[in-house]
Coordinates of N, CA and C in Angstrom, one line a residue:
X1 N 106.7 95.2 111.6 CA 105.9 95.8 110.5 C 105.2 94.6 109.8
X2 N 104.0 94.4 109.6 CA 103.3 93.5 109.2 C 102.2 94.2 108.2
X3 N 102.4 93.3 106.9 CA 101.9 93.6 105.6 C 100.6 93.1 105.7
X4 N 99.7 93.3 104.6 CA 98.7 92.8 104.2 C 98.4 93.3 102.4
X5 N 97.8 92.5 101.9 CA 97.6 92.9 100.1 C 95.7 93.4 100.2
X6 N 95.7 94.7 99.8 CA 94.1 95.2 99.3 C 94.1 94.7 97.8
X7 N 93.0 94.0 97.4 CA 92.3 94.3 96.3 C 91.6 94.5 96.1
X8 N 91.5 95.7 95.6 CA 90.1 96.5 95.5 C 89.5 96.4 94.1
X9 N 88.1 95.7 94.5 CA 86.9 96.1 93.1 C 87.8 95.2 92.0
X10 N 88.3 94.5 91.6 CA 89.2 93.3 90.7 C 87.6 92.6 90.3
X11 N 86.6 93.3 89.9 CA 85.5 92.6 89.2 C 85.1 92.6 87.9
X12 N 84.3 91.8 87.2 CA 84.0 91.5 86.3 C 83.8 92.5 85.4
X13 N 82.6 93.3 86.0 CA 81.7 94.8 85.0 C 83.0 95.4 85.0
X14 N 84.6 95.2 85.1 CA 85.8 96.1 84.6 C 86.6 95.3 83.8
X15 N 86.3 94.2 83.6 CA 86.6 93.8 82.1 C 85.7 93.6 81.0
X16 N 87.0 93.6 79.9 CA 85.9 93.0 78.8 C 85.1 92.8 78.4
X17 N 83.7 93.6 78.1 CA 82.4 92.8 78.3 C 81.4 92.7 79.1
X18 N 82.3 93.3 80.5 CA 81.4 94.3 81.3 C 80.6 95.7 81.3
X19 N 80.1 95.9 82.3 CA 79.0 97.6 82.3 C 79.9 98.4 82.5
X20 N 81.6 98.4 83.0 CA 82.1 100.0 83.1 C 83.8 99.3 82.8
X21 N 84.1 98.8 81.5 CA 85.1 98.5 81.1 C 86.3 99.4 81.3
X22 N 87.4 98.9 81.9 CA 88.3 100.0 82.3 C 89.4 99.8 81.3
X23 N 90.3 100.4 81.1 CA 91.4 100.5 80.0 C 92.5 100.0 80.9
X24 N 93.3 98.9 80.0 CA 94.4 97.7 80.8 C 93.7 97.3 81.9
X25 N 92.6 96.3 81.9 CA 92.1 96.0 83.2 C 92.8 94.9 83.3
X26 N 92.5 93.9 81.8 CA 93.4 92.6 82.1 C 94.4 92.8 82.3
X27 N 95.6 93.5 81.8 CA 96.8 93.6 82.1 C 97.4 94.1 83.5
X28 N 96.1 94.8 84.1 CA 96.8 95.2 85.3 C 96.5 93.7 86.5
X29 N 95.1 93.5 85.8 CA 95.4 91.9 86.5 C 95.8 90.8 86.3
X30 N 97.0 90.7 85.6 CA 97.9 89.9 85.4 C 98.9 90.4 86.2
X31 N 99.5 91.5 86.7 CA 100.1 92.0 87.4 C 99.7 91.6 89.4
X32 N 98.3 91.7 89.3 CA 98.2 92.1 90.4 C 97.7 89.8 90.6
X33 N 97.7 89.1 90.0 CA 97.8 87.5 90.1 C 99.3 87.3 90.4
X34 N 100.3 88.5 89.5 CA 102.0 87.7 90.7 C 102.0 88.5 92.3
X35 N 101.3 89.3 92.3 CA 101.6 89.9 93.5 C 100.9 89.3 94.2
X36 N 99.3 88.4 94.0 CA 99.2 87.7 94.9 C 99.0 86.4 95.3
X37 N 100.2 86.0 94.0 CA 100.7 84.5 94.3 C 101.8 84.7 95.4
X38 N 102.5 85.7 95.0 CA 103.3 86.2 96.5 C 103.3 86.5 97.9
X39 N 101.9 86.6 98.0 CA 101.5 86.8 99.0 C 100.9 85.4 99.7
X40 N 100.0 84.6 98.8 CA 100.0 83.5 99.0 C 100.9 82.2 99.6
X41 N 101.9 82.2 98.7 CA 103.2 81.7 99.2 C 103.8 82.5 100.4
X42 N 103.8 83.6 101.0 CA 104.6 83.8 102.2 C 103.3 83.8 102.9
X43 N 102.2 83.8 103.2 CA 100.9 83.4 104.1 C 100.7 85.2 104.8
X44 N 100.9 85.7 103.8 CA 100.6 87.4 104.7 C 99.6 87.6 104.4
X45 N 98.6 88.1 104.8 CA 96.7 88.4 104.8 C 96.6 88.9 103.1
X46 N 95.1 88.7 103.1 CA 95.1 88.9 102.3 C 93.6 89.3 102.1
X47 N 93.5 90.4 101.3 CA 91.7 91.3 101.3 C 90.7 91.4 100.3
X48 N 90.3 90.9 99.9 CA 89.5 91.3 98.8 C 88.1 92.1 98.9
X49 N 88.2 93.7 98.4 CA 87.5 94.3 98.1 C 86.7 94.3 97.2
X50 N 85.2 93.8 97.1 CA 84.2 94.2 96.2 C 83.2 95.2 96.8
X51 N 82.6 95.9 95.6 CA 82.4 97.3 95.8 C 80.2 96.2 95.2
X52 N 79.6 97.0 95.8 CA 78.2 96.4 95.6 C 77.4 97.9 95.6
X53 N 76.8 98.1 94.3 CA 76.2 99.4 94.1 C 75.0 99.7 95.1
X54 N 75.0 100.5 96.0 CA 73.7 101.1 96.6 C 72.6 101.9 96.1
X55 N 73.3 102.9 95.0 CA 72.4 103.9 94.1 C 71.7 103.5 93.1
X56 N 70.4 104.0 93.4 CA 69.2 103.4 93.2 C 69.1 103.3 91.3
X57 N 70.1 104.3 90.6 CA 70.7 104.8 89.4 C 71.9 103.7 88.7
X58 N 72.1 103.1 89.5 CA 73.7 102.3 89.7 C 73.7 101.9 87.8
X59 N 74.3 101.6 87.0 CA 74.5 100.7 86.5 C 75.6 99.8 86.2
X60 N 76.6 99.9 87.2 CA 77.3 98.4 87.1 C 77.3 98.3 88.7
X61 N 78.1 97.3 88.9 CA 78.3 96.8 90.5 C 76.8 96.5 91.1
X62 N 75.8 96.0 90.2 CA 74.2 96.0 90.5 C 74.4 94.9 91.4
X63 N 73.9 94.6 93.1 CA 73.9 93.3 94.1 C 73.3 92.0 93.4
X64 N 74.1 91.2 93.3 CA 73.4 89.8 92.7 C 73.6 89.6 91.1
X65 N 74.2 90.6 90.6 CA 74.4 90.4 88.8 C 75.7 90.3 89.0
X66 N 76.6 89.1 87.6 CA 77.8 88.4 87.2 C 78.7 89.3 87.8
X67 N 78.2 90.9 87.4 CA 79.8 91.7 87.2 C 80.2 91.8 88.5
X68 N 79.1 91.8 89.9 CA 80.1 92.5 91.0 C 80.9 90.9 91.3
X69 N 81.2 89.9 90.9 CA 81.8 88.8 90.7 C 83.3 88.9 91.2
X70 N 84.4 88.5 91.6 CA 86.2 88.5 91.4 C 86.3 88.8 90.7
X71 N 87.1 89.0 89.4 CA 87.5 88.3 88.6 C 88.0 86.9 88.5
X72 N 87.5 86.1 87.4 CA 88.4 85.0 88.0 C 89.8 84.5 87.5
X73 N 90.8 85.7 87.3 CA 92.0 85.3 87.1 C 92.6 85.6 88.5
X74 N 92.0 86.0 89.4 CA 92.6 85.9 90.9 C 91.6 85.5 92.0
X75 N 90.4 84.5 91.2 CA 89.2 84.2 92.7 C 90.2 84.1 94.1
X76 N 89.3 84.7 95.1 CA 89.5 84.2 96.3 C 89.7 82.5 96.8
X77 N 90.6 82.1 97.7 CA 90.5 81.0 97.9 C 89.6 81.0 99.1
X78 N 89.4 79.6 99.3 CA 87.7 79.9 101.1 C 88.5 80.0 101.9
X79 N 89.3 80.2 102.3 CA 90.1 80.9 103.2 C 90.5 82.7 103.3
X80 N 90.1 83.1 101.7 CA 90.5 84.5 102.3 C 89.3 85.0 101.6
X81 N 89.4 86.5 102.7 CA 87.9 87.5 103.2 C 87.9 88.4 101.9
X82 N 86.7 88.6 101.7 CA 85.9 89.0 100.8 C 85.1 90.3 101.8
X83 N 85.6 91.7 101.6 CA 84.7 92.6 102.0 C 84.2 93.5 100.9
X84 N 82.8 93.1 101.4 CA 81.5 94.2 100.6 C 81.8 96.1 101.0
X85 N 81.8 96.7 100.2 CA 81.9 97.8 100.2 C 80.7 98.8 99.5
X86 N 80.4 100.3 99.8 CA 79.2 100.8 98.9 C 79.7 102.2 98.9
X87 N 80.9 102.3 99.1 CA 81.3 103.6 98.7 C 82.8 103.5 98.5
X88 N 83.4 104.9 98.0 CA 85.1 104.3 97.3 C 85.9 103.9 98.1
X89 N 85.6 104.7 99.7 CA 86.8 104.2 100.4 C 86.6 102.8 101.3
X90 N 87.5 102.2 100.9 CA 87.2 101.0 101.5 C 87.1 100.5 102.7
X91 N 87.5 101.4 103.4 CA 87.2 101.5 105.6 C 85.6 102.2 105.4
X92 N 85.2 102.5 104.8 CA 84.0 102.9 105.5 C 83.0 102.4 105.8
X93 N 82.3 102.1 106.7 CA 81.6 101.8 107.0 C 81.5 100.2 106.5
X94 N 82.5 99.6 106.5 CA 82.9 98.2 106.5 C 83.9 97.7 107.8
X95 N 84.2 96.5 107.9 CA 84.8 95.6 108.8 C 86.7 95.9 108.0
X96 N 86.5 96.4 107.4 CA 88.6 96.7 107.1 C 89.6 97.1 108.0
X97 N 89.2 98.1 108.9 CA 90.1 98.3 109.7 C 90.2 97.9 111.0
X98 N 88.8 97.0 111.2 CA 89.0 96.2 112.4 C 89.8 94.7 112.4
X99 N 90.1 94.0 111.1 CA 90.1 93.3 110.4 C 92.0 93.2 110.4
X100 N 92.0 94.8 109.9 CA 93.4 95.0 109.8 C 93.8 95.1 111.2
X101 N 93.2 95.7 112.2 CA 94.2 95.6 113.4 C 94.3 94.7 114.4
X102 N 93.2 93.3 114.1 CA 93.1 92.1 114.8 C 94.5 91.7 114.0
X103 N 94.8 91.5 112.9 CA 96.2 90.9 112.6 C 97.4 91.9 112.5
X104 N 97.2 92.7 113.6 CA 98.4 93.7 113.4 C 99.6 94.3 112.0
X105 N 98.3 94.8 111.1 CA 98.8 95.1 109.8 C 99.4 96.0 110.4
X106 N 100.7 96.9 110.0 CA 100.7 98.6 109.6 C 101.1 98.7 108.5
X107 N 101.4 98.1 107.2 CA 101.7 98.2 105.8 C 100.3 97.6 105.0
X108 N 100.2 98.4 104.1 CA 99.5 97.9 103.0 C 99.5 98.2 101.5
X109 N 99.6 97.2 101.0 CA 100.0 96.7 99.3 C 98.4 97.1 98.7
X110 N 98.3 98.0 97.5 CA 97.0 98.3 97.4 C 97.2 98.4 95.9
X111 N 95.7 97.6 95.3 CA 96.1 97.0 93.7 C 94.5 97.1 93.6
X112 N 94.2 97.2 92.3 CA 92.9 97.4 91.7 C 92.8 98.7 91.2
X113 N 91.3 99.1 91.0 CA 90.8 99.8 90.4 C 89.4 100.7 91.1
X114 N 89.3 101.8 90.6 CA 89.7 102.7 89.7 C 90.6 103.3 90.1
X115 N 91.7 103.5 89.2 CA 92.6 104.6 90.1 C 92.5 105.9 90.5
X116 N 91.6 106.3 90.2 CA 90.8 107.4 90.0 C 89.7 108.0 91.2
X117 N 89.3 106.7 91.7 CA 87.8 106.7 92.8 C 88.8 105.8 93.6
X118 N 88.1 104.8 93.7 CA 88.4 103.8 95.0 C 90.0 103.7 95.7
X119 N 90.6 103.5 94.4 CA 91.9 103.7 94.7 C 92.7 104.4 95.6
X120 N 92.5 105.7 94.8 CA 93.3 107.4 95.7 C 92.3 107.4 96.7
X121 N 91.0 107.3 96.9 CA 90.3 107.1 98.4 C 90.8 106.3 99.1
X122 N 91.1 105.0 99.0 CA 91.0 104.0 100.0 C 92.8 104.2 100.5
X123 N 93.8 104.6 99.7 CA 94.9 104.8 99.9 C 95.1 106.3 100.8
X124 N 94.4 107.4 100.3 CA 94.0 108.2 101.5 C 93.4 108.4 102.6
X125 N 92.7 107.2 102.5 CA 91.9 106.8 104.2 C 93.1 106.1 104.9
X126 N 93.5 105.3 104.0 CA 94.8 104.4 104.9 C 95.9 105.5 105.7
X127 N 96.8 106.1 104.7 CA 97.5 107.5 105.3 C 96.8 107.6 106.4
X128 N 95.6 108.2 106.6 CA 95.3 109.0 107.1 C 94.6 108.1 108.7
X129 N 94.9 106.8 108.7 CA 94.2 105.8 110.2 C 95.9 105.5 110.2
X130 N 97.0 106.1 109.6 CA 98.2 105.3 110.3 C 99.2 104.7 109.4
X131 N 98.5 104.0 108.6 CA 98.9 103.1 107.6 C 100.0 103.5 106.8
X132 N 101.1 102.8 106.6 CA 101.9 102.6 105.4 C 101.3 102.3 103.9
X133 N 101.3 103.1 103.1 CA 101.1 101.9 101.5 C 102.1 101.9 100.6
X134 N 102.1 100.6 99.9 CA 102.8 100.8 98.6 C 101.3 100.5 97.4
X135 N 101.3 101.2 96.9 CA 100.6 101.1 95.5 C 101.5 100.8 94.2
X136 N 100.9 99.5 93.8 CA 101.3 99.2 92.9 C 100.7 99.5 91.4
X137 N 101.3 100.6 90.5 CA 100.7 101.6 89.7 C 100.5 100.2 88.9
X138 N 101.0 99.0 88.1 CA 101.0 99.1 87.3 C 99.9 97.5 87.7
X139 N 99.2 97.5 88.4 CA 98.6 96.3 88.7 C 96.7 97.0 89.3
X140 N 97.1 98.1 89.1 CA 95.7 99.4 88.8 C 95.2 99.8 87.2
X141 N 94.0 100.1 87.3 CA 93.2 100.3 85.9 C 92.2 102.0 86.0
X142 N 92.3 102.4 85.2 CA 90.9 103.5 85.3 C 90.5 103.3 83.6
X143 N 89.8 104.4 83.6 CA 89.0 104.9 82.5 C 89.2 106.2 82.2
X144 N 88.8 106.5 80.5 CA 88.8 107.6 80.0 C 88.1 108.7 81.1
X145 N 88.1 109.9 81.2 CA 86.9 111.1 82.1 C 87.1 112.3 81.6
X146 N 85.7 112.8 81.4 CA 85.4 114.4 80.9 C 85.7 115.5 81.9
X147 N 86.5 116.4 81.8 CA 86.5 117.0 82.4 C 85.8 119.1 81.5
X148 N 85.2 119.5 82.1 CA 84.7 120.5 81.1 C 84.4 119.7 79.6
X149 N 85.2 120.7 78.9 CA 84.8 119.8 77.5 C 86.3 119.2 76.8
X150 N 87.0 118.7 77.7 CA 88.4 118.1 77.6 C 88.0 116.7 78.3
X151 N 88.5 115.3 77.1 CA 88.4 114.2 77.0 C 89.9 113.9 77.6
X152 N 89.8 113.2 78.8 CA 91.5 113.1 79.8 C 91.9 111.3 79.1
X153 N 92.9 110.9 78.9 CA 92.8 109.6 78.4 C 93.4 109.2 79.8
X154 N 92.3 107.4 79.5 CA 92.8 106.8 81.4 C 93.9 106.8 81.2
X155 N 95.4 107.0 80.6 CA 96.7 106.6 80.8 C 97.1 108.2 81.5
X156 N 96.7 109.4 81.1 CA 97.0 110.6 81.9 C 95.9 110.4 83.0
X157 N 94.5 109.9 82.9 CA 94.6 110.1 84.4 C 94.6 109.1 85.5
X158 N 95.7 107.8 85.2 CA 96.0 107.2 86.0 C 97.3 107.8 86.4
X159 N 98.0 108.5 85.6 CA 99.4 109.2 85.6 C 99.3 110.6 87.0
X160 N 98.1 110.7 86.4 CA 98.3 111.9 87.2 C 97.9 111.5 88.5
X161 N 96.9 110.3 89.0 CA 96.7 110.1 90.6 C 98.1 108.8 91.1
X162 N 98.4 108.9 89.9 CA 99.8 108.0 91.0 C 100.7 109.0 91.3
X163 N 100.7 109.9 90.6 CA 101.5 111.3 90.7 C 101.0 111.9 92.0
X164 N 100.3 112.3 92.0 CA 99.6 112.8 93.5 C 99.5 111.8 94.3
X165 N 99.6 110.3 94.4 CA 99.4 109.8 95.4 C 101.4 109.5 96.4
X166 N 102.0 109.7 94.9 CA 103.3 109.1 95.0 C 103.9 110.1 96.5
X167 N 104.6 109.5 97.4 CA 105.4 110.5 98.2 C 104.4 110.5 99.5
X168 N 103.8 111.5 99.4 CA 102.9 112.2 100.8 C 101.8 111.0 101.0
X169 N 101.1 109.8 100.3 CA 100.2 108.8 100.5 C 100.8 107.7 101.0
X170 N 101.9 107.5 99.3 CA 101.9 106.5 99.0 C 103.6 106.2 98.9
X171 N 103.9 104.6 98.5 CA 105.1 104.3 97.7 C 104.4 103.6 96.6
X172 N 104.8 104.6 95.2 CA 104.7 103.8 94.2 C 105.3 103.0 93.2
X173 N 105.3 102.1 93.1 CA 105.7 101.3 91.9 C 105.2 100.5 91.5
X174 N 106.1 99.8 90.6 CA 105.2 98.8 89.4 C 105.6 97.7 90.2
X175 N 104.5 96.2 89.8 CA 105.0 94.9 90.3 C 106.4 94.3 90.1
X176 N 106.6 94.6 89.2 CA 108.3 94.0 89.4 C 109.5 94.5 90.8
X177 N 109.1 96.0 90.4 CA 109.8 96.6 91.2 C 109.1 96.1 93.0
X178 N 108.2 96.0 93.2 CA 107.9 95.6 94.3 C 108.2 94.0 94.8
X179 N 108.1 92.9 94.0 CA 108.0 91.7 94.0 C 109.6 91.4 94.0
X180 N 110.6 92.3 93.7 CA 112.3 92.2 93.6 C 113.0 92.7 95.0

């Protein structure tokens, strides 16, 4: 069984001062820099997802502006792959799963954001080509969302898609618990 770490969308326009500021973004990537210092030091692949807006409407992830940027509390080093993405799930219609089976992945560590979009997509595309995951809940970020005329806070609805992703997708836990 051979691992690999996803990071998905860990960009700029989701912190601080960006166009779609997420709630605990820093904090979840402080989480997701020990997980992949860990990965670093045992030399297991490693992915970086950025998401690059196609809709002609877009306003963050715009191609060529700061935000679709790493973050840089976890830049890529020039050794590891950087895949462009334009929709949530991150196999689509990208190089990911050819990528993953040239190095005989069947597990995957999956951190970022939104928990909400990219996340629960790209963890249900995995399930669903074979894959093992652990998602690591606490090294993920979303945002507040309107549902009818009920205001959901990102902390219930990150709660609630690790809840649905927990068991039948996924293994969830927090970085410690996974890193121990």
């Amino acid at each position: 069984m051979k691992e690999a770490l996803l990071l998905i969308d860990i960009q700029e326009d989701y912190f601080p001062g960006g166009k779609m500021e997420l709630e605990g973004m820093e904090e979840a990537a402080e989480k997701v820099a020990e997980i992949l210092k860990a990965f670093r030091t045992s030399g297991k692949p490693i992915f970086f997802i950025r998401h690059l807006s196609t809709r002609p409407d877009a306003t963050f992830f715009i191609p060529g502006s700061p935000g679709t940027d790493i973050h840089t509390s976890i830049s890529p080093l020039p050794d590891e792959r950087i895949i462009d993405k334009h929709f949530p799930n991150s196999f689509f219609q990208t190089e990911l799963l050819s990528l993953l089976k040239e190095k005989d992945v069947t597990n995957l560590v999956v951190c970022g954001a939104m928990s909400h979009m990219c996340i629960d997509t790209t963890v249900r595309a995995a399930k669903e080509l074979g894959f093992t995951c652990t998602l690591v809940a606490d090294a993920c970020a979303t945002r507040n969302l309107k549902f009818k005329n009920k205001m959901l806070s990102a902390r219930d609805v990150h709660a609630a898609f690790m809840a649905a992703l927990e068991g039948m997708f996924a293994s969830v836990m927090n970085a410690d618990e996974y890193l121990s």
